[in-house]
Coordinates of C-alpha atoms in Angstrom, one line a residue:
X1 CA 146.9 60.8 102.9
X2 CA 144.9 58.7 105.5
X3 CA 141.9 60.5 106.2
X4 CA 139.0 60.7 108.2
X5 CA 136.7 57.2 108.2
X6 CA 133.7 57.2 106.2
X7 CA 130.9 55.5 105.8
X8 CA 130.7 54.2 101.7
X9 CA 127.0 54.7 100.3
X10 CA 126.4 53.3 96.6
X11 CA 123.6 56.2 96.2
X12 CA 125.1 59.1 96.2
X13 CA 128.3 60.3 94.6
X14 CA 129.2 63.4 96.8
X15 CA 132.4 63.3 99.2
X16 CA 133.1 65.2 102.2
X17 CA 136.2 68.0 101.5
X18 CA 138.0 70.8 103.0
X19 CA 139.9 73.9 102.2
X20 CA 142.3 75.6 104.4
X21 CA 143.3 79.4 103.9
X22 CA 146.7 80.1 105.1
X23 CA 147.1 83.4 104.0
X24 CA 148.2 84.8 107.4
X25 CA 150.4 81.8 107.8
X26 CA 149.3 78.4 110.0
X27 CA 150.1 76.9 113.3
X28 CA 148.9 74.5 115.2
X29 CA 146.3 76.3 117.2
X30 CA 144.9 78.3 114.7
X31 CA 144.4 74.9 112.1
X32 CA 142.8 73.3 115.1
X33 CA 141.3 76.2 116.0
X34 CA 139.0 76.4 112.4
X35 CA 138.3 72.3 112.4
X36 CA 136.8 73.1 116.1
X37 CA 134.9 76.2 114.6
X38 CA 133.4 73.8 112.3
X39 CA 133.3 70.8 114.1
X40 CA 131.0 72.5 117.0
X41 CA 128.8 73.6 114.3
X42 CA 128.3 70.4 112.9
X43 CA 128.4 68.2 116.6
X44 CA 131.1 66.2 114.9
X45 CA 134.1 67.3 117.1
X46 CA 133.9 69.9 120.2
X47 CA 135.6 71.2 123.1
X48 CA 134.4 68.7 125.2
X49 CA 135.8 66.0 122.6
X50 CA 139.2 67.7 122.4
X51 CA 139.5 68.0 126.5
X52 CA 138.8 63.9 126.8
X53 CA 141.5 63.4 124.2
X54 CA 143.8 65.7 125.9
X55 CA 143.5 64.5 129.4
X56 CA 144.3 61.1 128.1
X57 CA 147.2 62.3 126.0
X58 CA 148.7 65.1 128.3
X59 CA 147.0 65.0 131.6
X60 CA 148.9 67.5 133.5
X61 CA 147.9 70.2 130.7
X62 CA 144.1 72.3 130.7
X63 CA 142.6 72.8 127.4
X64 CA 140.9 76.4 127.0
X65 CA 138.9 76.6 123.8
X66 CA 137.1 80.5 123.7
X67 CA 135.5 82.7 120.8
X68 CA 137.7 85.6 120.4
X69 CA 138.0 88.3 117.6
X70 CA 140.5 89.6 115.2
X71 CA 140.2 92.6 113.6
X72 CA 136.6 92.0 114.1
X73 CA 136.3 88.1 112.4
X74 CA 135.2 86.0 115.2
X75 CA 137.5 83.2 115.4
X76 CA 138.1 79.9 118.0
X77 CA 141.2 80.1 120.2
X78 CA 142.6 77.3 121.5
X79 CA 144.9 77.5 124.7
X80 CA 147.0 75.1 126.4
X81 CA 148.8 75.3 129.9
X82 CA 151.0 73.0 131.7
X83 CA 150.8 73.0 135.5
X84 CA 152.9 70.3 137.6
X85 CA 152.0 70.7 140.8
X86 CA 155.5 70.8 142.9
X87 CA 157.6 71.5 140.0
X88 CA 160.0 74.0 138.9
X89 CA 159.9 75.9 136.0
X90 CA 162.8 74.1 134.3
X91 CA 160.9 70.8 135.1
X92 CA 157.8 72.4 133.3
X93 CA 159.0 73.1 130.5
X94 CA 161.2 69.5 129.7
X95 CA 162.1 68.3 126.3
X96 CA 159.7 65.4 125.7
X97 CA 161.3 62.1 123.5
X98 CA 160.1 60.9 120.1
X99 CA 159.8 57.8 121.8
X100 CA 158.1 59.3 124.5
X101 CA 155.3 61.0 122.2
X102 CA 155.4 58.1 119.9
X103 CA 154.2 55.6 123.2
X104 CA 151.6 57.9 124.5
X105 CA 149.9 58.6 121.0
X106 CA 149.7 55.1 120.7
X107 CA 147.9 54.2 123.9
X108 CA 145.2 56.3 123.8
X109 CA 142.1 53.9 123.1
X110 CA 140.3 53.8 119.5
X111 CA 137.7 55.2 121.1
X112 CA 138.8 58.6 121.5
X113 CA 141.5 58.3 118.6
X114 CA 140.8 56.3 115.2
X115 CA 143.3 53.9 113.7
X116 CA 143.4 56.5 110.6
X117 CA 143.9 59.2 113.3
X118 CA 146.6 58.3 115.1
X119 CA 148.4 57.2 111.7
X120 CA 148.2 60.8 110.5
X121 CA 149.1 61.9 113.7
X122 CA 152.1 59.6 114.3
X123 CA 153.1 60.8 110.4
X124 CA 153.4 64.5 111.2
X125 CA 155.3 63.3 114.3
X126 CA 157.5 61.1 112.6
X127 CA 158.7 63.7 110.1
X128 CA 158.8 66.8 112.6
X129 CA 161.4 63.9 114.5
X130 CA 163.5 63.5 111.5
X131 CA 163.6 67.2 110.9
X132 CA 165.2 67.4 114.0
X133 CA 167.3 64.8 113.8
X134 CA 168.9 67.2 110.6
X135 CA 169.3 69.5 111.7
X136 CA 170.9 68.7 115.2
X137 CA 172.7 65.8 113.7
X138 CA 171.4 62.9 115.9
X139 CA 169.5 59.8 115.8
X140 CA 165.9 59.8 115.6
X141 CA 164.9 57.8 118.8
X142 CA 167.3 60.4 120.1
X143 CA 165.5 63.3 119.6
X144 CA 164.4 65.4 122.3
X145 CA 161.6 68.1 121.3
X146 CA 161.8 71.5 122.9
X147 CA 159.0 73.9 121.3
X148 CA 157.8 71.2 119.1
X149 CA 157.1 68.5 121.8
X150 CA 155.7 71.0 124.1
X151 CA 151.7 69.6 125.2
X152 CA 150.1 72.3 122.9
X153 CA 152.0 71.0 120.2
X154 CA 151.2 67.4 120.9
X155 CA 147.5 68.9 121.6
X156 CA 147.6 70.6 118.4
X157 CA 148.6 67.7 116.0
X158 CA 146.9 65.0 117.8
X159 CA 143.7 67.0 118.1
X160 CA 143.7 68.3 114.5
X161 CA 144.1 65.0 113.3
X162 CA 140.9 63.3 115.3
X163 CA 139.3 66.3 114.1
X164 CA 139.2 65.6 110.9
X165 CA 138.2 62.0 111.5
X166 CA 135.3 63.3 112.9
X167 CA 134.4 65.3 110.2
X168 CA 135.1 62.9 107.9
X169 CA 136.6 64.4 105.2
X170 CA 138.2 62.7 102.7
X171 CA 140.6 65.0 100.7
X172 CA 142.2 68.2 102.5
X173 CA 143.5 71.1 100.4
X174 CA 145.5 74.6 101.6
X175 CA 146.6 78.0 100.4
X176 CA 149.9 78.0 99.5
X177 CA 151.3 79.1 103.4
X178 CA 152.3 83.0 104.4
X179 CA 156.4 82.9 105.8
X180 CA 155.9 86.1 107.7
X181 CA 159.1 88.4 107.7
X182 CA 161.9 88.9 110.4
X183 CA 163.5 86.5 113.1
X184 CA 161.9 84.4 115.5
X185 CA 163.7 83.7 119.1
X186 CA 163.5 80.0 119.1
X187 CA 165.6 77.1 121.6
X188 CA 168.3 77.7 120.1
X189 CA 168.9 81.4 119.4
X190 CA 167.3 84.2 117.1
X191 CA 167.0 82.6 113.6
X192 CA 165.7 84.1 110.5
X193 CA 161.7 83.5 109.5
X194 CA 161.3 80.7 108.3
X195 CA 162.9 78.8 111.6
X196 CA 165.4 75.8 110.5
X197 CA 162.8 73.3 111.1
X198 CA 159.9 75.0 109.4
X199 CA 162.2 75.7 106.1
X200 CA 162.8 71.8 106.3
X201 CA 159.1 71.0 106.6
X202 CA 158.2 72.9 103.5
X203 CA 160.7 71.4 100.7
X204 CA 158.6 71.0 97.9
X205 CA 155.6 73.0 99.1
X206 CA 154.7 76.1 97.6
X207 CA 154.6 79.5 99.4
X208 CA 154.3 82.9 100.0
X209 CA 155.9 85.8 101.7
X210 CA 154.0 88.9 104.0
X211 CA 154.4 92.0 104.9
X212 CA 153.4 91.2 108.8
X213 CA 156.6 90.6 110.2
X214 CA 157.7 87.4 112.6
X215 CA 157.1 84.2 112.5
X216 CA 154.1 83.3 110.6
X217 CA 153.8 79.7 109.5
X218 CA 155.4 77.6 112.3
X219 CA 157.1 74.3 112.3
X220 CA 154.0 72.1 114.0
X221 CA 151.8 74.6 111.5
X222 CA 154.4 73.1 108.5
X223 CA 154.1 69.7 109.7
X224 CA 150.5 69.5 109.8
X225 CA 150.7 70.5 105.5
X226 CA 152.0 67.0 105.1
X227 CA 148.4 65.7 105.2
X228 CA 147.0 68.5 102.6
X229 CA 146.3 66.6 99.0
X230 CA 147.2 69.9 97.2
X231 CA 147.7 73.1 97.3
X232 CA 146.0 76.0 95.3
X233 CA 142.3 78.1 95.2
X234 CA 139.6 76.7 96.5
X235 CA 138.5 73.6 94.3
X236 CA 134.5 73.5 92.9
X237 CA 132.7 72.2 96.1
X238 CA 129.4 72.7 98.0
X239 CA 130.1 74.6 101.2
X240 CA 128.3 73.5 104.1
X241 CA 129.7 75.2 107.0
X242 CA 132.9 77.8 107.9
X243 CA 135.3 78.1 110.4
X244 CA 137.8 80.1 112.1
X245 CA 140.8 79.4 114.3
X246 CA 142.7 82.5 116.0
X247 CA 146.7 83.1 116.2
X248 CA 147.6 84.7 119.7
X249 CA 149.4 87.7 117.7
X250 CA 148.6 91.4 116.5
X251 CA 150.1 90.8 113.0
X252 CA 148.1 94.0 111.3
X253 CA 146.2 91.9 110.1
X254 CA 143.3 89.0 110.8
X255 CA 145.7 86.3 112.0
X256 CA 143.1 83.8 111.1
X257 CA 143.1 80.2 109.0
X258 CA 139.1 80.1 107.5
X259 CA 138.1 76.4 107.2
X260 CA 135.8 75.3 104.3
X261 CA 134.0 72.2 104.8
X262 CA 132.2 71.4 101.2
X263 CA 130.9 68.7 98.9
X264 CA 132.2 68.0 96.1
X265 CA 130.9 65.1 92.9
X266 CA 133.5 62.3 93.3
X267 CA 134.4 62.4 89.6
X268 CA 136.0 65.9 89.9
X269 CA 138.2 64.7 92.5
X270 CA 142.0 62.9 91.9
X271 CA 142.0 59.5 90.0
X272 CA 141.5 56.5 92.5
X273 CA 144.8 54.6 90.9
X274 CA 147.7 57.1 91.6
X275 CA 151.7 56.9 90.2
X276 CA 154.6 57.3 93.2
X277 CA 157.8 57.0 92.9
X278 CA 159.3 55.2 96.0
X279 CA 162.7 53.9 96.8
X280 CA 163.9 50.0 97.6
X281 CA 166.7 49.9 100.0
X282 CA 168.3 46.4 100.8
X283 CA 171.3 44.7 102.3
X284 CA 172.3 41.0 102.9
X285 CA 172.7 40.1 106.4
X286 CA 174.6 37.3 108.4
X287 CA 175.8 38.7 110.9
X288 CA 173.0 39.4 113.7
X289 CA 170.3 37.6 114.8
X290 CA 166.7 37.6 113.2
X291 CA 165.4 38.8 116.4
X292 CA 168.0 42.0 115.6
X293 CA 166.8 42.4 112.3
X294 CA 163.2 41.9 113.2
X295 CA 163.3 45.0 115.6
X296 CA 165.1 46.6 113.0
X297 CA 162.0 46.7 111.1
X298 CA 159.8 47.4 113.6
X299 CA 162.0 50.6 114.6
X300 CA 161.6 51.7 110.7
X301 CA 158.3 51.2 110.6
X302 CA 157.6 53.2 113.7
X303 CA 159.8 56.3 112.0
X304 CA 157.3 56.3 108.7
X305 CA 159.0 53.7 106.3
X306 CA 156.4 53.0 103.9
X307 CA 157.4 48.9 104.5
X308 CA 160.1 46.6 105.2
X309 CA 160.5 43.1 104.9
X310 CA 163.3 40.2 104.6
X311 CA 164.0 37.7 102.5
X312 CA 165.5 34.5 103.6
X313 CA 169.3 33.9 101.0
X314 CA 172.2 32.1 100.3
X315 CA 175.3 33.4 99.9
X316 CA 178.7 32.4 99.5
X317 CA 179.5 28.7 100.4
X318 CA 175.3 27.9 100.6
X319 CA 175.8 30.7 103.9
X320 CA 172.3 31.0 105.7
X321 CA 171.6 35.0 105.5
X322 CA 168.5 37.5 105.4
X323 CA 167.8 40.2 102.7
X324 CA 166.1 43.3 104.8
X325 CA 164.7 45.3 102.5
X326 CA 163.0 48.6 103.2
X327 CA 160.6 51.2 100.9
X328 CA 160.8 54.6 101.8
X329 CA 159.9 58.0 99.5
X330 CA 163.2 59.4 97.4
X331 CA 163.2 62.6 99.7
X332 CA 164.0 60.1 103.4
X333 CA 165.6 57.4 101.3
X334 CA 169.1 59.0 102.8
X335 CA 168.0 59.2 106.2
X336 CA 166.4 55.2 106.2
X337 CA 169.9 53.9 104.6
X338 CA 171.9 55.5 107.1
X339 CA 169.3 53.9 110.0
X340 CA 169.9 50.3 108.2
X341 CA 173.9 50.9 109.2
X342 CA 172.8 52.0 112.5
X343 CA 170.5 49.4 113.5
X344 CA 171.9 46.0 111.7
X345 CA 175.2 47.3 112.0
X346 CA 175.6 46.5 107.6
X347 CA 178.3 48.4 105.9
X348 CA 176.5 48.7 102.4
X349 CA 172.8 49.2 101.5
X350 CA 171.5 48.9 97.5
X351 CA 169.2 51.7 96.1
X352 CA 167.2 51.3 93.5
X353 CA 163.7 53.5 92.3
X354 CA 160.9 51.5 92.5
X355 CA 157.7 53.1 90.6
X356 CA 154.8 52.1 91.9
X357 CA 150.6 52.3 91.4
X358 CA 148.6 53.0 94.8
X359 CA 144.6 52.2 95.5
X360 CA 142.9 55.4 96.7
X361 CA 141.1 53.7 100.0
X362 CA 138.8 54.9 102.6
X363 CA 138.9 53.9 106.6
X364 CA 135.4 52.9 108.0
X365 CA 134.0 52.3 111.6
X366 CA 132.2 49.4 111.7
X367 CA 129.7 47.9 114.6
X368 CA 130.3 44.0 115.2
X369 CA 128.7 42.1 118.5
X370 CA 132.5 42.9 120.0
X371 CA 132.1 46.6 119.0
X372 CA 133.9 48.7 116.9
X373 CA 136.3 47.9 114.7
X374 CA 138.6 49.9 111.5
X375 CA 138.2 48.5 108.5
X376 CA 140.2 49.7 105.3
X377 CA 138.3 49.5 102.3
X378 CA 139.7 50.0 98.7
X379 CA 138.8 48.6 95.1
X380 CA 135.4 46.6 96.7
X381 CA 137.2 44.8 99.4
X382 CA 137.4 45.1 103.1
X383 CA 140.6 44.3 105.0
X384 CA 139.7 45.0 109.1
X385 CA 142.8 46.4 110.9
X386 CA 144.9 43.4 112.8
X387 CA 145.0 45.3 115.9
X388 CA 141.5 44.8 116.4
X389 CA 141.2 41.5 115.1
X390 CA 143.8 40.9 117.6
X391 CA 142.2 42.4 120.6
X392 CA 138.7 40.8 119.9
X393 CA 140.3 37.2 119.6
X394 CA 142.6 37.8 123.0
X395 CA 139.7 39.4 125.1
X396 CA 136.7 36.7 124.1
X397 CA 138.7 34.0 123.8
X398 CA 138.1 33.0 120.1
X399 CA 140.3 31.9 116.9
X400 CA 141.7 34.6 115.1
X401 CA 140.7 33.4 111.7
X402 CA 137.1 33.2 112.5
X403 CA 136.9 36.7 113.7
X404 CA 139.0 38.1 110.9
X405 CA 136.4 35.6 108.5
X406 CA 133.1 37.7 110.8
X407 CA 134.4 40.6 110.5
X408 CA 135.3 41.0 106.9
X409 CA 131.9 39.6 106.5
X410 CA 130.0 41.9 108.3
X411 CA 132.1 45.0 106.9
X412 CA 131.1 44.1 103.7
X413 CA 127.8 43.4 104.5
X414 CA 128.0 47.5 105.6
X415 CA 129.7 49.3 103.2
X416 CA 127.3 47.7 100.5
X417 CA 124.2 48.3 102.3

């Protein structure tokens, strides 16, 4: 999981982490609901932080963040309308694209959204898009959300994520989620609790049932669990503050998610080198131009492939040809193969598992004489992000390998100050 930037310190050994309690189920508003709770306590992320983010993301929707009460808990609620002035209803409520959500997450400025951010946020995204595409049987550039890409959903995820950026917390752990009971009336029809698209969310992620009937957890609820590190009790920390975020529904119960924000000794959390299993897709190509394969890649990458690259071959008779290759996790290895045939038009693709050891790695801010820039850090290196590199070099007019050369500099300067 990409988490929130933070700011290294050699002194102290203490990192920022949270605990979400899902006992009455999650969804969007009530998980961004609790990291507002806490962020306004702390000054790290408020209302006022949220509505700038959402009138650059969604600008024709208001953002109405109150205190409200469940069976007497004081909790945040978080409220989104859509008004088009002129439209009808139908036009209102319009499916929104992947590619559509996918562009506008993307151009909202650092400033209001950190690299690490909008990766999480384009992640939960990306799989809530391939859900769909599995359930309706369609491309992923060709799905259209309906509930899901709704403004309080894109609200919900976007905000959550810069949320906990600001509150810079580095490992993120939940309650196994409440299902609820019943149906739900969704797009589609009345479905059984859990909805298609929630089910699909939570393969491989433990949970419980209720007594409260309906829909309890729902899919953008689900989707934001991807970014949880485990799943359990709360783990030893240090609380510093609480929070609360409210669900619009009478369940019979608080519906509630309780934030903790802690500290916890570094040592106690998950080793720093971690085992994944991943899988290496790859075909031989000679039949499209690079250019084709080269937006083949980028079309991957956009939908969550953990890489892809190509290898220039020969094959039969000394024929000029390309291996594309692409790393995905085992559980979308399916779904990425049948992409390669759709894109590059291959008939074939290898599989083959492909252990491999990751670097636990933090995502710092730092301040440069052309302002901020996102630096990863991991293992006592810095690496700046390109995109920013990029920009500096294009809008002062300088060499790209001097300000890549300053920058690392200077972030390594910082983190070992």
């Amino acid at each position: 999981m990409s988490m929130a930037s933070t700011t290294s310190n050699s002194s102290t050994s203490k990192v920022r982490i949270a605990h979400i309690d899902c006992s009455s189920g999650l969804s969007g508003d009530k998980f961004l609901g609790a990291l507002l709770d806490v962020g306004t306590q702390t000054g790290a992320f408020t209302a006022a932080n949220l509505a700038e983010l959402a009138a650059t993301l969604t600008p024709e929707a208001q953002v109405l963040v109150s205190t409200t009460s469940s069976y007497d808990i004081k909790a945040t609620a978080v409220t989104v309308t859509t008004v088009i002035e002129g439209a009808t209803p139908d036009a209102q409520a319009a499916a929104r694209s992947w590619t559509d959500i996918s562009a506008s997450i993307k151009a909202v400025p650092t400033d209001l959204l950190s690299v690490p951010a909008r990766e999480n946020a384009l992640q939960v995204f990306t799989k809530l898009a391939q859900v769909e595409a599995q359930i309706h049987q369609t491309a992923v550039e060709d799905v259209h959300f309906h509930e899901l890409g709704a403004a309080d959903s894109i609200i919900d995820i976007v905000g959550s994520c810069a949320a906990l950026d600001a509150l810079n917390i580095r490992q993120l752990y939940a309650t196994p989620p409440a299902l609820g009971s019943g149906s739900v009336k969704t797009q589609h029809g009345i479905v059984p609790v859990p909805a298609p698209a929630t089910a699909a969310l939570l393969l491989g992620i433990p949970t419980t049932m209720s007594s409260a009937t309906g829909e309890l957890t729902t899919p953008t609820g689900a989707a934001l669990l991807q970014l949880v590190d485990g799943f359990g009790a709360v783990p030893p920390l240090t609380a510093c503050a609480v929070g609360y975020g409210a669900g619009t529904r009478d369940i019979g119960q608080p519906n509630i998610c309780r934030l903790l924000l802690g500290v916890a000794d570094a040592e106690t959390l998950p080793n720093t080198i971690a085992a994944q299993d991943t899988v290496l897709l790859e075909t031989n190509i000679d039949h499209i131009a690079p250019e084709a394969v080269a937006f083949a890649g980028e079309q991957l990458l956009a939908e969550g492939a953990l890489d892809v690259w190509v290898i220039p071959i020969a094959m039969k008779k000394s024929r000029a040809a390309l291996t594309f290759c692409v790393l995905t996790t085992p559980q979308q290895a399916e779904h990425f193969a049948a992409r390669m045939m759709k894109l590059t038009g291959t008939l074939g693709v290898r599989v083959s598992l492909q252990p491999r050891y990751v670097s636990d790695r933090d995502s710092v801010t730092i301040d440069t004489p052309w302002g901020s820039v996102q630096v990863k850090v991991a293992n006592g290196r810095a690496r700046p992000e390109h995109e920013d590199i990029a920009r500096i070099a294009r809008e002062h007019n300088l060499d790209y390998p001097f300000v890549l050369k300053e920058v690392t500099a200077a972030a390594m300067q910082q983190i070992t100050a």
